[in-house]
Tab-separated table of C-alpha atoms and ligand atoms in Angstrom:
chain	number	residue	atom	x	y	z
A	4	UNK	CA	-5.895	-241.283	-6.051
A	5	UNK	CA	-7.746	-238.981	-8.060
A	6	UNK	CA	-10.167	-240.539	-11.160
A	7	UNK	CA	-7.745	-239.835	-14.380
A	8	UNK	CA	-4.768	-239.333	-12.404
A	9	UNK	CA	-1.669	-239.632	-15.357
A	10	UNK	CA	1.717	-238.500	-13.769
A	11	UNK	CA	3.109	-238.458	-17.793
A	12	UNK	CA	0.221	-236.588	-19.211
A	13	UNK	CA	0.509	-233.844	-16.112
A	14	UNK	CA	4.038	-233.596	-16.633
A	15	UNK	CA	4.005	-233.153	-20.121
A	16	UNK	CA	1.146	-230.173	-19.356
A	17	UNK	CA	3.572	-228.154	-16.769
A	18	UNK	CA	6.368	-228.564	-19.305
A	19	UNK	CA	4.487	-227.485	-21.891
A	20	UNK	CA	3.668	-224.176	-19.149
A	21	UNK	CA	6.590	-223.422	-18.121
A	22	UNK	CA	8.375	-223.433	-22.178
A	23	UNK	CA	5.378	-220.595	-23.051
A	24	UNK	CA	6.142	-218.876	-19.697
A	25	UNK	CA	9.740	-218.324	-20.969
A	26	UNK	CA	8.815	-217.199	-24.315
A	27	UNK	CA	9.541	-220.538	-25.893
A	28	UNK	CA	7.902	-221.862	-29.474
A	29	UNK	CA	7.291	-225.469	-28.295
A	30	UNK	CA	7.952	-227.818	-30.303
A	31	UNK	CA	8.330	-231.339	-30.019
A	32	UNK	CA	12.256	-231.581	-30.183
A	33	UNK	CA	12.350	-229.370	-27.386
A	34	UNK	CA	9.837	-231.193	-24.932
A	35	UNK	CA	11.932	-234.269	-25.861
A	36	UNK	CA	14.801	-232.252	-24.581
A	37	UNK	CA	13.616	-230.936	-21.465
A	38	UNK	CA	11.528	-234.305	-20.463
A	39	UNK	CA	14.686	-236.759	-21.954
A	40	UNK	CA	12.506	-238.348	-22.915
A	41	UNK	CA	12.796	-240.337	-26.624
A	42	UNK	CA	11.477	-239.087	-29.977
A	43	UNK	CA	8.738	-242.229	-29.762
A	44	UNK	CA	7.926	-241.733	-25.913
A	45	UNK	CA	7.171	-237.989	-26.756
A	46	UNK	CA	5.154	-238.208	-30.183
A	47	UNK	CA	2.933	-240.869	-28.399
A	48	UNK	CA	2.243	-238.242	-25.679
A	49	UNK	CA	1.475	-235.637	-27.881
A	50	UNK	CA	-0.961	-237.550	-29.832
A	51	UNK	CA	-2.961	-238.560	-26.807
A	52	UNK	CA	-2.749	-234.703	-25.609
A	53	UNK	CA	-4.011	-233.467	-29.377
A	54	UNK	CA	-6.505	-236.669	-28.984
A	55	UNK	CA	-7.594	-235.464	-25.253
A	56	UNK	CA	-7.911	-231.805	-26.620
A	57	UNK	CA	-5.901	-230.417	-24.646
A	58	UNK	CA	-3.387	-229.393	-27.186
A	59	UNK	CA	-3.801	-228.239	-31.117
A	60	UNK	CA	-0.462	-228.055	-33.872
A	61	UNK	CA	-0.034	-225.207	-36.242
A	62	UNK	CA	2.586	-226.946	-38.254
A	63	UNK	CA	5.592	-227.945	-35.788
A	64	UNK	CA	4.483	-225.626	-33.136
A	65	UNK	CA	2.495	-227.172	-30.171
A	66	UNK	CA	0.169	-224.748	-28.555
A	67	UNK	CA	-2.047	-225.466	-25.216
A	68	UNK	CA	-5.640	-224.827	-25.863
A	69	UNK	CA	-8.012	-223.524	-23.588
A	70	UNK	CA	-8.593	-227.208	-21.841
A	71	UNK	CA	-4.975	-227.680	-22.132
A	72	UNK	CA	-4.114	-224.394	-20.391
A	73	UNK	CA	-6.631	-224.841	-17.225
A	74	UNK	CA	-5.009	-228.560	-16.854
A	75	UNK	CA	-1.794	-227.425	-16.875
A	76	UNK	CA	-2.371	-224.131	-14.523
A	77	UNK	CA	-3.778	-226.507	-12.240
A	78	UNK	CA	-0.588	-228.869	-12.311
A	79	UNK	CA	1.519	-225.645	-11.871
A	80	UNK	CA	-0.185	-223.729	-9.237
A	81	UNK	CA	-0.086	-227.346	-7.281
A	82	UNK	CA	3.630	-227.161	-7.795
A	83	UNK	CA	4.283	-223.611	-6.622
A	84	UNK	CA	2.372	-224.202	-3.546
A	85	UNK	CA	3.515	-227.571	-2.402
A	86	UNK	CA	7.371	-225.373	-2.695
A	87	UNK	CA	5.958	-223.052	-0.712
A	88	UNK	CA	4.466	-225.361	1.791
A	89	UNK	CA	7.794	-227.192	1.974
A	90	UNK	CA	9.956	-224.144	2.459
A	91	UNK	CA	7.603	-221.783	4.623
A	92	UNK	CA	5.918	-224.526	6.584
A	93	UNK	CA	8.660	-227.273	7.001
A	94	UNK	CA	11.506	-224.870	6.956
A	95	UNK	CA	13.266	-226.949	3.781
A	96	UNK	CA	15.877	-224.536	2.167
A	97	UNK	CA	14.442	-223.266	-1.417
A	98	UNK	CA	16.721	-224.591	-3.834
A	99	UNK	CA	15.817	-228.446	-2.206
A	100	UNK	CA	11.952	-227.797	-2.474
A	101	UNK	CA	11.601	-228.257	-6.363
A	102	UNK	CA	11.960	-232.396	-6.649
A	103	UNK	CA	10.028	-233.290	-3.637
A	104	UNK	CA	7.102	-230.812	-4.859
A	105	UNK	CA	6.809	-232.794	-8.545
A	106	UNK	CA	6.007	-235.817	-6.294
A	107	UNK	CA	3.597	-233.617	-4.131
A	108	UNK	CA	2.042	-231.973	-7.292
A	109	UNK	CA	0.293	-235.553	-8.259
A	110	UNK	CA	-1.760	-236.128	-5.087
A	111	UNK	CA	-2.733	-232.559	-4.291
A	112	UNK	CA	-6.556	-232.588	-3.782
A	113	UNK	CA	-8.615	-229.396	-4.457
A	114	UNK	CA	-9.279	-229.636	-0.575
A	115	UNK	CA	-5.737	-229.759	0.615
A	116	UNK	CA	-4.862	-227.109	-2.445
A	117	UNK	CA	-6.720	-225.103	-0.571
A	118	UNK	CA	-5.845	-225.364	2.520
A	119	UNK	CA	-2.134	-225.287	1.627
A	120	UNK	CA	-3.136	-221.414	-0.017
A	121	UNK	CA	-4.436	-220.541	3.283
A	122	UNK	CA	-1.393	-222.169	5.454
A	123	UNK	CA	1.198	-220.256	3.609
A	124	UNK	CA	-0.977	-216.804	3.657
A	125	UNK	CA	-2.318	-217.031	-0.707
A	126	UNK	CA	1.112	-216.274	-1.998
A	127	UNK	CA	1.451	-215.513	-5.222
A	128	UNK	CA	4.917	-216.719	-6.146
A	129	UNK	CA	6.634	-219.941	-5.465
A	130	UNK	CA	10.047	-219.480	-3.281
A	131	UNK	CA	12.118	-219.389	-6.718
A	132	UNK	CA	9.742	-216.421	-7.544
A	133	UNK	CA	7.924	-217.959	-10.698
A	134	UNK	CA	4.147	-216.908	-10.494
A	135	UNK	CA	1.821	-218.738	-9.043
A	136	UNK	CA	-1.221	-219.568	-11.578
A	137	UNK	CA	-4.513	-218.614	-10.207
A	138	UNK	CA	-3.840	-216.714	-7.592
A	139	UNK	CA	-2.485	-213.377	-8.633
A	140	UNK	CA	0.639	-213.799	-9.474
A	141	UNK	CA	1.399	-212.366	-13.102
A	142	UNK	CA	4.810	-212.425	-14.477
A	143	UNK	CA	6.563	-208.977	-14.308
A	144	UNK	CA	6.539	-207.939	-17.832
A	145	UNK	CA	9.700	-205.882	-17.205
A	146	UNK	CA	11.787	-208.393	-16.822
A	147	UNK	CA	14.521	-209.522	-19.185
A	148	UNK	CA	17.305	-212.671	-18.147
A	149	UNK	CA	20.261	-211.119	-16.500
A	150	UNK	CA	22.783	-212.668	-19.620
A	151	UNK	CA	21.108	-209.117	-21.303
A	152	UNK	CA	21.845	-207.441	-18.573
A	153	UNK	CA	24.598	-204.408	-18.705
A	154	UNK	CA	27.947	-204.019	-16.993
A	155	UNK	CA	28.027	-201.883	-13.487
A	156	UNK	CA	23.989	-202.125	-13.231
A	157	UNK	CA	22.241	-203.624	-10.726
A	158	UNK	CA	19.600	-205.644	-10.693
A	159	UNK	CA	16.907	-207.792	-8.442
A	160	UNK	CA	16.818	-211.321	-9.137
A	161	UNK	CA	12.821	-211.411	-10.037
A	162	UNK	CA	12.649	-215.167	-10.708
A	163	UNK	CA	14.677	-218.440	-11.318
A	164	UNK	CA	13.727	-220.536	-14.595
A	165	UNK	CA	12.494	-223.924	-14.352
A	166	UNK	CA	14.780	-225.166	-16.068
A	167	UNK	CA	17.141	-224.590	-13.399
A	168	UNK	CA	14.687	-225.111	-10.579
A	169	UNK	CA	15.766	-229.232	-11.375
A	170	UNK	CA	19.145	-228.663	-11.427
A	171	UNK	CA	20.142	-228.580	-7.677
A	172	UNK	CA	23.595	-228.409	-7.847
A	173	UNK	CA	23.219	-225.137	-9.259
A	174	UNK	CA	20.747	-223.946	-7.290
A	175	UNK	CA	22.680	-224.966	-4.331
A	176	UNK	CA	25.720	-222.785	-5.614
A	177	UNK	CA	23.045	-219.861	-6.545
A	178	UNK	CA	22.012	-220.185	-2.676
A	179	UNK	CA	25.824	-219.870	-1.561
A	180	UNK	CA	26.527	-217.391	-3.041
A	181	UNK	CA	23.315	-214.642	-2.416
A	182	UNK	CA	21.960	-215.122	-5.460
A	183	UNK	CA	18.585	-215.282	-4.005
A	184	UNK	CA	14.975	-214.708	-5.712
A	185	UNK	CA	13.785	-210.508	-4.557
A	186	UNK	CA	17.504	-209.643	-3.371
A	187	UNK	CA	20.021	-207.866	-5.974
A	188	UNK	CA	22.499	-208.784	-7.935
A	189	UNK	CA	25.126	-206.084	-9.660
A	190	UNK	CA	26.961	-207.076	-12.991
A	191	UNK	CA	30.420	-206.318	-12.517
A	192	UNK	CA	31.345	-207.567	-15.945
A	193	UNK	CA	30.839	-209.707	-19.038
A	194	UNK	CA	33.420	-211.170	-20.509
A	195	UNK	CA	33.663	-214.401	-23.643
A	196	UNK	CA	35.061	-217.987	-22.409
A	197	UNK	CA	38.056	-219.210	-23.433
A	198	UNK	CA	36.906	-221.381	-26.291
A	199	UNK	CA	34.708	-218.243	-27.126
A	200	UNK	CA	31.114	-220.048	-26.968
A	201	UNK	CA	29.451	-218.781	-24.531
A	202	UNK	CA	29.801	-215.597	-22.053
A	203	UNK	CA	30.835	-215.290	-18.188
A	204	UNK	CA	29.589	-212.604	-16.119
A	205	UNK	CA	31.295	-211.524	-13.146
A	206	UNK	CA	28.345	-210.828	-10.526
A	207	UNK	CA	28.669	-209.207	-6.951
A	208	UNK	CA	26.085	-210.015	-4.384
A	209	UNK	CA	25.909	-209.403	-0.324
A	210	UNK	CA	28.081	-212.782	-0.249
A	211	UNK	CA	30.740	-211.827	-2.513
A	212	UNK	CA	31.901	-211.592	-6.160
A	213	UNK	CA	31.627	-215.023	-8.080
A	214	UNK	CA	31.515	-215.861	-11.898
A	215	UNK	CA	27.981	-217.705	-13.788
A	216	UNK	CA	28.336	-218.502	-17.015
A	217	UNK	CA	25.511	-218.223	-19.843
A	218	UNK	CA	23.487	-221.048	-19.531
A	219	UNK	CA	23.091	-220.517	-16.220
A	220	UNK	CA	22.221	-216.356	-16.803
A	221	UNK	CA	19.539	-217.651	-19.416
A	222	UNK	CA	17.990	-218.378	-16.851
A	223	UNK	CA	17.914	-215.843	-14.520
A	224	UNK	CA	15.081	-213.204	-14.475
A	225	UNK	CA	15.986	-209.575	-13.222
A	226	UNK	CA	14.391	-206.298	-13.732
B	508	ZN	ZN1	9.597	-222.935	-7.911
């Protein structure tokens, strides 16, 4: 196991990555949020990170410095690849991939990293389409989550949030019914839920015509 090897402190990095990947102020309510973790587990965390240097405050708003940033590309571009290994290599279905690779992610040697880039042909998205860190792979700076999207357009299904990457269930749903990372998706309509608090959009892929609701369109990325 790698010298300095902290599961917590690396997990608290990619979380802090993928919140500024989706436009997110951090703060530490929300880490607490995505992590579940408690309001004591996470200020302790964050006060070894700030400690460590890897992170600086400007008032409630955590930002990844330079250290910080490298550490936590390094966490994420282990991620991405160990999906890609398990789906490309092993043949595991993409919306499985995402638990077993924040297990990989840990015990990824530079050495194996790299041989894992070359297995899989240096690609420079994971399966769910989120950029790979490192190795080309920029986020598309078109692209806007589908809840914005209009009625009767079409779009192509860029990328799927991390923040849904963990919920299988969902993903599993996504996968049944063609909404798939790179193939389209047209927005038949948008219409309010009954209790009026969030918004359901009727969406027709090459599988058929099935209704998402908001949270879920949050976090799909289309251009
Ligand atoms: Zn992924």
């Amino acid at each position: 196991m790698p010298i300095g090897f902290h599961p917590s402190v690396e997990q608290y990095l990619e979380t802090l990555y993928d919140l500024s990947e989706d436009g997110e102020i951090i703060i530490q309510a929300r880490l607490a949020e995505r992590l579940r973790h408690s309001a004591p587990t996470v200020s302790a965390v964050v006060k070894k990170l700030i400690q460590d240097g890897d992170i600086t405050k400007s008032g409630r708003t955590i930002i990844l410095t330079e250290q910080g940033l490298k550490r936590a590309q390094s966490v994420v571009r282990k991620h991405r690849l160990a999906e890609r290994l398990l789906t490309d290599i092993l043949g595991i279905e993409w919306y499985l991939v995402h638990e077993e690779a924040g297990l990989l992610e840990h015990v990824i040697s530079d050495r194996v990293e790299q041989k894992i880039i070359e297995i899989t042909g240096t690609p420079s998205t994971c399966p769910h389409g989120n950029p790979i860190p490192g190795l080309q792979g920029k986020r598309n700076t078109a692209e806007f989550r589908l809840i914005h999207g209009q009625e009767h357009k079409t779009y192509k299904l860029s990328r799927i949030g991390e923040i849904l990457e963990s919920d299988t269930q969902t993903l599993n749903l996504l996968y049944n019914w063609g909404i798939t990372p790179s193939k389209n998706i047209l927005l038949k309509s948008k219409t309010k839920s009954d209790d009026d608090t969030s918004q359901l959009l009727t969406v027709q892929t090459i599988k058929g015509i099935n209704i998402i609701n908001s949270k879920i369109a949050e976090q799909l990325w289309v251009i």
